[in-house]
Amino acid sequence: MNFIKKLFRTANGPAATDHVSSFNEEQAKEEDIKFIDHGLQTILLEKITGSVGKYYDFDSRFRPKQHVSKKRFADIKKAMREGNKLPPVNLYQIRNDYYVLDGNHRVAAAKELGRTEIRAKVVELLSGNKTLENMIYVERKLFHEKTGLKEVIELTEVGKYNFLEKQIKKHQIFLAAQSGDDCDLPKAARDWFNTIYRPLIAIIESGNLLNYFPQRTIGDLYTYITYHHWTQSQGRSYGIGISRIIPKTMEAFRTAMLERECPEYPEMKRTITAFVFINVGMAPQDEILDTLYALEEIEEVHSVHGSIDILVKMVLERNFLASDAETIAEFVDVHIRRIEGINRTQTIIPGISKVKNYLRI
């Protein structure tokens, strides 16, 4: 550890806060480091966030500062524009970020020219420090190495990548039985991603479910839903009733998705229609009618004769996290019963509905 710190120690640069990340500062946080040579790779420039020794020479957007040689920078840009072959840069990798060991000007020039990637020799520093971040990173790394999936699936809990791997292995057995031929894990993972993971992600996204889980990822919601729905076969009170959309087994879901034309997936975001009978006693009905009608969720308000005074038709958006009854009860309690003058309400939820849609002249 001391050797590594001495190796990358640099002289103090000018006082500044607007510069790329310092590799030395990040590396100092790690423990029991192992070096893994990944050889020559193509790296997205947006992932190169810092420098080993020249982080004070470049601002936070990796643009060279005033004291950096403009001629050298201009020559490199000219060579890149003309398509001249330049040597790959050398990068150190710490988890998802890359730091330039050699080639800062090439990285800066490529970014300024609007390039999105660069060829690089990459050495990864894999920490043995048992932090949550490191453990999840190692799990993700092993998962993608085993499955060969290029698309990054982000999870925030330890053990969830193992759950996805088991799901893919189960799918691997299914594909082999279906075709009668052996199916390796990367092939099964690619089929799983295209026919199961991606369609279910599209359904989850259509319901804007991440709004309810600001600290989670779309991958977290996929593992949560499939664990309870397919692995545990537990009924969940999802409001819309997720069983209406997603079959009870993973392979049945795959079959249903293959019968659809992508990217048309079933909508999770639907509505509930309910009617509310309202009694107002001696209170002035006109003001109450206007207040009710001003609510966005209220489609119709009727003053009626008989045992009730007002009939309301409301259309609510289903809530993934609550049952229909809970969603309706909350709206009635918060937005209707608290209106001054309303004494009593009764809510009616239709079962089977038949509606004639035609224009009367």
PDB file of C-alpha atoms in Angstrom, residues 7 72 132 136 146 164 204 216 315:
ATOM      1  CA  LEU A   7       4.516   5.492  -6.822  1.00  0.00           C
ATOM      2  CA  ARG A  72       0.814  20.021 -28.110  1.00  0.00           C
ATOM      3  CA  LEU A 132     -21.186  -2.457   0.388  1.00  0.00           C
ATOM      4  CA  ILE A 136     -21.887  -5.091  -5.128  1.00  0.00           C
ATOM      5  CA  LYS A 146     -20.297 -15.236 -16.584  1.00  0.00           C
ATOM      6  CA  LEU A 164     -30.464 -13.150 -11.519  1.00  0.00           C
ATOM      7  CA  ILE A 204     -42.313  -1.341 -15.017  1.00  0.00           C
ATOM      8  CA  ARG A 216     -33.548   2.128  -6.190  1.00  0.00           C
ATOM      9  CA  VAL A 315     -61.728   8.255 -12.254  1.00  0.00           C
TER      10      VAL A 315
END
